[in-house]
Amino acid sequence: MTDSKKSRRASGKRERLAAAAAEVLHAQGVAQTTLADIAQAAEVPVGNVYYYFKTKDELVEAAIDAHARTLGGMIAALDELPTPEERLKALLAGWVEQRELTARFGCPTGTLASELDKRADGLDRSVAAVMQTLLDWAEQQFRTMGRADARELAVALIASYQGISLLTNTFRDPGLMTTEARRLERWIDSLG
Amino acid sequence: MTDSKKSRRASGKRERLAAAAAEVLHAQGVAQTTLADIAQAAEVPVGNVYYYFKTKDELVEAAIDAHARTLGGMIAALDELPTPEERLKALLAGWVEQRELTARFGCPTGTLASELDKRADGLDRSVAAVMQTLLDWAEQQFRTMGRADARELAVALIASYQGISLLTNTFRDPGLMTTEARRLERWIDSLG
Amino acid sequence: MTDSKKSRRASGKRERLAAAAAEVLHAQGVAQTTLADIAQAAEVPVGNVYYYFKTKDELVEAAIDAHARTLGGMIAALDELPTPEERLKALLAGWVEQRELTARFGCPTGTLASELDKRADGLDRSVAAVMQTLLDWAEQQFRTMGRADARELAVALIASYQGISLLTNTFRDPGLMTTEARRLERWIDSLG
Amino acid sequence: MTDSKKSRRASGKRERLAAAAAEVLHAQGVAQTTLADIAQAAEVPVGNVYYYFKTKDELVEAAIDAHARTLGGMIAALDELPTPEERLKALLAGWVEQRELTARFGCPTGTLASELDKRADGLDRSVAAVMQTLLDWAEQQFRTMGRADARELAVALIASYQGISLLTNTFRDPGLMTTEARRLERWIDSLG
DNA sequence: TATGAATGAGTCTTCATTCAT
DNA sequence: TATGAATGAAGACTCATTCAT
């Protein structure tokens, strides 16, 4: 039976596991999280996890994918907005909305990128792809705004987000996110 | 015999261990690094480590302290420069200089902050203190420049650095650091 | 419904499983072979195996039986030949024919005997019975040749076969089987 | 610290472990033997085993080496005898002496060869080397006896031994070994 | 102080077997 | 009968920490 078949099947346990993994890994970090933790969060017996994922790494990969899909959904929603300025500001608004979670656990993409980068397996490339997606989208917005330096601006924007997420998390201060988002908003306005 | 006495003693094993720890932890991450790794890097027998550090966490703390001292030295050197603008730009220059190391392992402070935050022990507070030091120094520069929003600017600057370090590391592209530093330089000029 | 009824039934899954088991167990060894391996080889869903065999051991037993039947067929074919000398030499010829398989996996009977002997269950007795059959048949040939030491000669012959199979397998050298068979042929001639 | 250093050290636990492994593996087979079994036999805590051997396979390798050394010692002792005929017959005598052990567990070399051959790792090559040693030694004896077909005779002799060991073990009948040894003795005499 | 060795708790992973449908 | 899924009992391996000398 192929994986895709498995995932099409009834109970959706595979999805439940991936979702639980995404959440727990975000909250505890990859290294600090045991399979038992994830299994418990998904209310699945540990042994059963291996029916769906051959290794812990595969489960981590699934969590990254789940995260990528969430991000994809978010981007799709943003794309409904008429102008790039509005889209970018809506992105900022989303970040502010998440500030409490960020203060507790950091940005899910960023913390994963930071932790997985230290590892030899291919997982780091998966997170990089997620980050790339976000970067490309931002670049597209700046380009639509007519900026020749769209890539550089995109990098600056995402870097600011990743950095402020880290500080917000380090100091457990959601206010940092709010202030920085406001600053970035003004910055976007100034680029027009 | 007190710890301080110990550290004043001849062999300097304690310092060697802390320095080795700082380096290895930066390169491999805390979770992926075993005591044996550090002991080996410091050329100290594993069993002996425990004479100097009661637990692995204490050794991590020492590594953070070592890192803090390095940072302190760097700041002291910057303070020799006459104007805050020059000081801030010299900081940027330092970041660019480190870009290869950053591409491989990320910013030492940032990666530690990201990883240790997920842990219940007090280590996260130690890294936060290091980050605070940097933030305070930057704030001081902006304040000297006569900016009322010095804190906000300091946060923005450090966040940009942390974020671009993460991206530089994620994409293993030192060029990102160079470009962003140039952008930040222009930004600093624009604040005058 | 009795087992015999089951085996008389249409689908022949039971036989397919036993045959697949015989093959896979020969190739991989009992311990290295999972039920899933056998099920896959027989193209039968894992869960379904248990309808035909209550335990893995029962399936191994069936594999031994399958092997015994193959051996029985071979012996029956040999018995068509007119003289015991011809029959014994035809046996040797069969061994030589199998030399490539033997070089890769050893003698099916011998490897099973060797591995199962270490186990407490009754499976070792089943393999012993298979070996006994072969031994008895060989003894009969030597007896027909008028040898009073027929049993001893039979033991020597089968031992030579088992041993050369082991060496052929250990050194992955089918040539060993060929040479030894020729030697045994001369030996048989010398007994006349 | 190098392995050789470790093995030169006091307690000899490494040797104890290797010896225990050799014994237990012979008695139970590799797959059926857990590290805990070996640790218990050597009266060493399980966790401690890993101080001496990084993996189970390394311990198995050590057991093979231990067995190789025993064999080497035996061969050295045989070499004290004046003629190749005497040496070969002394070898046979040794086999007969071991017949009870063989009836219970088979030939240590042969059972290892049979079991390890099914595995992808290099362990099978280690056992093959042990078998090779024995083969080479026997060949040398036949050559000294002036036989041009020394290799073939050596193969035949060792094959007979491996085969009769298997039968002795399968039928749990030490008498088989005795009878076959006598036959081989006569055979050696006939080659003069 | 120094150090090789010891310890044991914790983690991943496998797999025979069972179950619900 | 058929089958995907569930379960839990091992077993290998790691590593921080402790100990004996």
Coordinates of N, CA, C and O in Angstrom, one line a residue, chain A residues 22-113:
Chain A
A22 N 3.8 18.5 14.7 CA 4.1 19.9 14.4 C 4.0 20.7 15.6 O 4.8 21.6 16.0
E23 N 2.9 20.5 16.4 CA 2.7 21.3 17.6 C 3.7 21.0 18.7 O 4.3 21.9 19.2
V24 N 3.9 19.8 18.9 CA 4.8 19.4 20.0 C 6.2 19.8 19.7 O 7.0 20.3 20.5
L25 N 6.6 19.6 18.4 CA 8.0 19.9 18.0 C 8.2 21.4 18.1 O 9.3 21.9 18.5
H26 N 7.2 22.2 17.8 CA 7.3 23.6 17.9 C 7.5 24.0 19.4 O 8.3 24.9 19.8
A27 N 6.7 23.4 20.2 CA 6.7 23.7 21.7 C 8.0 23.3 22.4 O 8.5 23.9 23.2
Q28 N 8.5 22.1 22.0 CA 9.6 21.5 22.8 C 10.9 21.4 22.1 O 11.9 21.2 22.7
G29 N 10.9 21.6 20.8 CA 12.1 21.4 20.0 C 12.2 19.9 19.6 O 11.7 19.1 20.2
V30 N 12.9 19.7 18.5 CA 13.0 18.4 18.0 C 13.8 17.4 18.9 O 13.3 16.3 19.3
A31 N 14.9 17.9 19.4 CA 15.8 17.0 20.2 C 15.1 16.6 21.6 O 15.2 15.5 22.1
Q32 N 14.4 17.6 22.1 CA 13.7 17.4 23.4 C 12.5 16.6 23.3 O 11.9 16.2 24.3
T33 N 12.0 16.3 22.1 CA 10.7 15.6 22.0 C 10.9 14.2 21.7 O 11.6 13.8 20.7
T34 N 10.3 13.3 22.5 CA 10.4 11.9 22.2 C 9.2 11.5 21.4 O 8.2 12.1 21.3
L35 N 9.4 10.3 20.7 CA 8.2 9.8 20.0 C 7.0 9.6 20.9 O 5.9 9.8 20.5
A36 N 7.3 9.2 22.1 CA 6.3 9.0 23.1 C 5.5 10.3 23.3 O 4.2 10.2 23.4
D37 N 6.2 11.4 23.3 CA 5.5 12.7 23.5 C 4.5 12.9 22.4 O 3.3 13.2 22.7
I38 N 4.9 12.7 21.2 CA 4.1 12.9 20.0 C 2.9 11.9 20.0 O 1.8 12.3 19.8
A39 N 3.2 10.7 20.3 CA 2.2 9.7 20.3 C 1.1 10.0 21.3 O -0.1 9.9 21.0
Q40 N 1.6 10.4 22.5 CA 0.6 10.8 23.5 C -0.2 11.9 23.1 O -1.4 11.9 23.3
A41 N 0.4 13.0 22.5 CA -0.3 14.1 22.1 C -1.4 13.8 21.1 O -2.5 14.3 21.0
A42 N -1.1 12.8 20.2 CA -2.0 12.4 19.2 C -2.9 11.3 19.7 O -3.8 10.8 18.9
E43 N -2.7 10.9 20.9 CA -3.5 9.7 21.5 C -3.4 8.5 20.6 O -4.4 7.9 20.2
V44 N -2.2 8.2 20.3 CA -1.9 7.0 19.5 C -0.8 6.2 20.3 O 0.1 6.7 20.8
P45 N -1.0 4.9 20.4 CA 0.1 4.1 21.1 C 1.4 4.2 20.3 O 1.4 4.2 19.1
V46 N 2.5 4.2 21.1 CA 3.8 4.4 20.5 C 4.1 3.5 19.3 O 4.5 3.9 18.2
G47 N 3.8 2.2 19.6 CA 4.1 1.2 18.6 C 3.4 1.5 17.3 O 3.9 1.2 16.2
N48 N 2.2 2.0 17.4 CA 1.4 2.3 16.2 C 2.0 3.4 15.3 O 1.7 3.5 14.1
V49 N 2.7 4.3 15.9 CA 3.3 5.4 15.2 C 4.1 4.8 14.0 O 4.0 5.4 12.9
Y50 N 4.8 3.7 14.2 CA 5.6 3.2 13.2 C 4.9 2.5 12.1 O 5.5 2.1 11.1
Y51 N 3.6 2.4 12.2 CA 2.8 1.9 11.1 C 2.7 3.0 10.1 O 2.6 2.8 8.9
Y52 N 2.7 4.3 10.6 CA 2.6 5.4 9.7 C 3.9 6.1 9.3 O 4.0 6.6 8.2
F53 N 4.8 6.0 10.2 CA 6.1 6.6 9.9 C 7.3 5.7 10.3 O 7.3 5.2 11.4
K54 N 8.1 5.4 9.3 CA 9.1 4.4 9.6 C 10.2 4.8 10.6 O 10.8 4.0 11.2
T55 N 10.4 6.2 10.7 CA 11.4 6.7 11.6 C 10.9 8.0 12.2 O 10.0 8.6 11.7
K56 N 11.6 8.4 13.3 CA 11.2 9.7 13.9 C 11.5 10.8 12.9 O 10.6 11.7 12.8
D57 N 12.5 10.7 12.1 CA 12.8 11.7 11.1 C 11.7 11.9 10.1 O 11.4 13.0 9.7
E58 N 11.1 10.8 9.8 CA 10.0 10.8 8.8 C 8.8 11.6 9.4 O 8.1 12.3 8.7
L59 N 8.7 11.4 10.7 CA 7.6 12.1 11.4 C 7.9 13.6 11.4 O 7.0 14.4 11.2
V60 N 9.1 13.9 11.7 CA 9.5 15.3 11.7 C 9.3 15.9 10.3 O 8.7 17.0 10.2
E61 N 9.7 15.2 9.3 CA 9.4 15.7 7.9 C 7.9 15.9 7.7 O 7.6 17.0 7.1
A62 N 7.1 15.0 8.2 CA 5.7 15.2 8.0 C 5.2 16.4 8.7 O 4.3 17.2 8.3
A63 N 5.8 16.7 9.9 CA 5.5 17.9 10.6 C 5.8 19.2 9.8 O 5.1 20.1 9.8
I64 N 7.0 19.1 9.2 CA 7.4 20.2 8.4 C 6.5 20.4 7.2 O 6.0 21.5 6.9
D65 N 6.1 19.3 6.6 CA 5.1 19.4 5.5 C 3.8 20.0 6.0 O 3.2 20.9 5.3
A66 N 3.4 19.6 7.1 CA 2.1 20.1 7.7 C 2.2 21.6 7.9 O 1.3 22.4 7.5
H67 N 3.4 22.0 8.4 CA 3.6 23.4 8.6 C 3.7 24.1 7.2 O 3.1 25.3 7.1
A68 N 4.3 23.5 6.2 CA 4.3 24.1 4.9 C 2.9 24.3 4.4 O 2.6 25.3 3.7
R69 N 2.1 23.3 4.6 CA 0.7 23.5 4.1 C 0.0 24.6 4.8 O -0.7 25.4 4.1
T70 N 0.2 24.7 6.1 CA -0.5 25.8 6.8 C 0.0 27.2 6.2 O -0.8 28.1 5.9
L71 N 1.3 27.3 6.0 CA 1.9 28.5 5.4 C 1.3 28.7 4.0 O 0.9 29.9 3.7
G72 N 1.2 27.7 3.3 CA 0.6 27.8 1.9 C -0.8 28.3 2.0 O -1.2 29.2 1.2
G73 N -1.6 27.8 2.9 CA -2.9 28.3 3.1 C -3.0 29.8 3.4 O -3.8 30.6 2.9
M74 N -2.1 30.2 4.3 CA -2.0 31.6 4.7 C -1.7 32.5 3.5 O -2.3 33.5 3.3
I75 N -0.7 32.0 2.8 CA -0.3 32.8 1.6 C -1.5 32.9 0.6 O -1.7 34.0 0.0
A76 N -2.2 31.8 0.4 CA -3.3 31.8 -0.5 C -4.3 32.8 -0.1 O -4.9 33.5 -0.9
A77 N -4.6 32.9 1.2 CA -5.5 33.8 1.7 C -5.1 35.2 1.5 O -5.9 36.1 1.1
L78 N -3.8 35.5 1.7 CA -3.3 36.8 1.5 C -3.5 37.3 0.0 O -3.7 38.4 -0.3
D79 N -3.3 36.3 -0.8 CA -3.3 36.6 -2.3 C -4.7 37.1 -2.7 O -4.9 37.6 -3.9
E80 N -5.7 36.9 -1.9 CA -7.0 37.4 -2.2 C -7.1 38.9 -2.2 O -7.9 39.6 -2.8
L81 N -6.2 39.5 -1.4 CA -6.2 41.0 -1.3 C -5.7 41.6 -2.5 O -4.9 41.1 -3.3
P82 N -6.2 42.9 -2.8 CA -6.0 43.5 -4.1 C -4.6 44.0 -4.4 O -4.1 43.9 -5.4
T83 N -4.0 44.6 -3.4 CA -2.6 45.3 -3.6 C -1.5 44.6 -2.8 O -1.8 44.0 -1.8
P84 N -0.3 44.7 -3.4 CA 0.8 44.1 -2.6 C 1.0 44.7 -1.3 O 1.4 44.0 -0.3
E85 N 0.8 46.0 -1.2 CA 1.0 46.7 0.1 C 0.0 46.1 1.1 O 0.4 45.7 2.3
E86 N -1.2 45.9 0.7 CA -2.2 45.3 1.6 C -1.8 43.9 2.0 O -2.0 43.5 3.1
R87 N -1.4 43.2 1.0 CA -1.0 41.8 1.3 C 0.2 41.7 2.3 O 0.1 40.9 3.3
L88 N 1.2 42.6 2.1 CA 2.3 42.5 3.0 C 1.9 43.0 4.4 O 2.3 42.4 5.4
K89 N 1.0 44.0 4.5 CA 0.5 44.4 5.8 C -0.3 43.3 6.5 O -0.3 43.2 7.7
A90 N -1.1 42.6 5.7 CA -1.9 41.5 6.3 C -0.9 40.4 6.8 O -1.2 39.8 7.8
L91 N 0.2 40.3 6.1 CA 1.2 39.3 6.7 C 1.7 39.8 8.0 O 1.7 39.0 9.0
L92 N 2.0 41.0 8.1 CA 2.4 41.6 9.4 C 1.4 41.4 10.5 O 1.7 41.0 11.6
A93 N 0.1 41.6 10.1 CA -1.0 41.5 11.0 C -1.0 40.1 11.6 O -1.3 39.8 12.7
G94 N -0.8 39.2 10.6 CA -0.8 37.8 11.1 C 0.3 37.5 12.1 O 0.0 36.8 13.1
W95 N 1.4 38.1 11.8 CA 2.5 37.9 12.8 C 2.1 38.4 14.2 O 2.4 37.8 15.2
V96 N 1.6 39.6 14.2 CA 1.2 40.2 15.4 C 0.1 39.3 16.2 O 0.2 39.1 17.4
E97 N -0.8 38.8 15.4 CA -1.8 37.9 15.9 C -1.2 36.7 16.7 O -1.7 36.2 17.7
Q98 N -0.1 36.2 16.1 CA 0.5 35.0 16.7 C 1.5 35.4 17.8 O 2.2 34.5 18.3
R99 N 1.6 36.6 18.2 CA 2.7 37.0 19.1 C 2.8 36.3 20.4 O 3.9 36.1 20.9
E100 N 1.6 35.9 20.9 CA 1.7 35.2 22.2 C 2.4 33.8 22.0 O 3.2 33.4 22.8
L101 N 2.0 33.1 21.0 CA 2.6 31.8 20.7 C 4.1 32.0 20.4 O 4.9 31.2 20.8
T102 N 4.4 33.1 19.7 CA 5.8 33.4 19.3 C 6.6 33.6 20.6 O 7.7 33.2 20.7
A103 N 6.0 34.4 21.5 CA 6.7 34.7 22.8 C 7.0 33.4 23.5 O 8.1 33.3 24.2
R104 N 6.1 32.4 23.4 CA 6.4 31.2 24.2 C 7.3 30.3 23.4 O 8.2 29.6 24.0
F105 N 7.2 30.2 22.1 CA 7.9 29.1 21.4 C 8.7 29.6 20.2 O 9.4 28.8 19.5
G106 N 8.7 30.9 19.9 CA 9.4 31.4 18.7 C 8.6 31.1 17.4 O 7.5 30.5 17.4
C107 N 9.1 31.5 16.3 CA 8.5 31.2 15.0 C 8.7 29.7 14.7 O 9.9 29.2 14.8
P108 N 7.7 29.0 14.3 CA 7.8 27.6 14.0 C 8.9 27.3 12.9 O 9.7 26.4 13.1
T109 N 8.8 28.1 11.9 CA 9.8 27.9 10.8 C 11.2 28.2 11.3 O 12.1 27.4 11.0
G110 N 11.3 29.3 11.9 CA 12.7 29.7 12.4 C 13.3 28.8 13.4 O 14.5 28.4 13.2
T111 N 12.5 28.3 14.4 CA 13.1 27.4 15.4 C 13.5 26.1 14.7 O 14.6 25.5 15.0
L112 N 12.7 25.6 13.8 CA 13.0 24.4 13.1 C 14.3 24.5 12.3 O 15.2 23.7 12.4
A113 N 14.3 25.7 11.6 CA 15.5 25.9 10.7 C 16.7 25.9 11.6 O 17.8 25.3 11.2

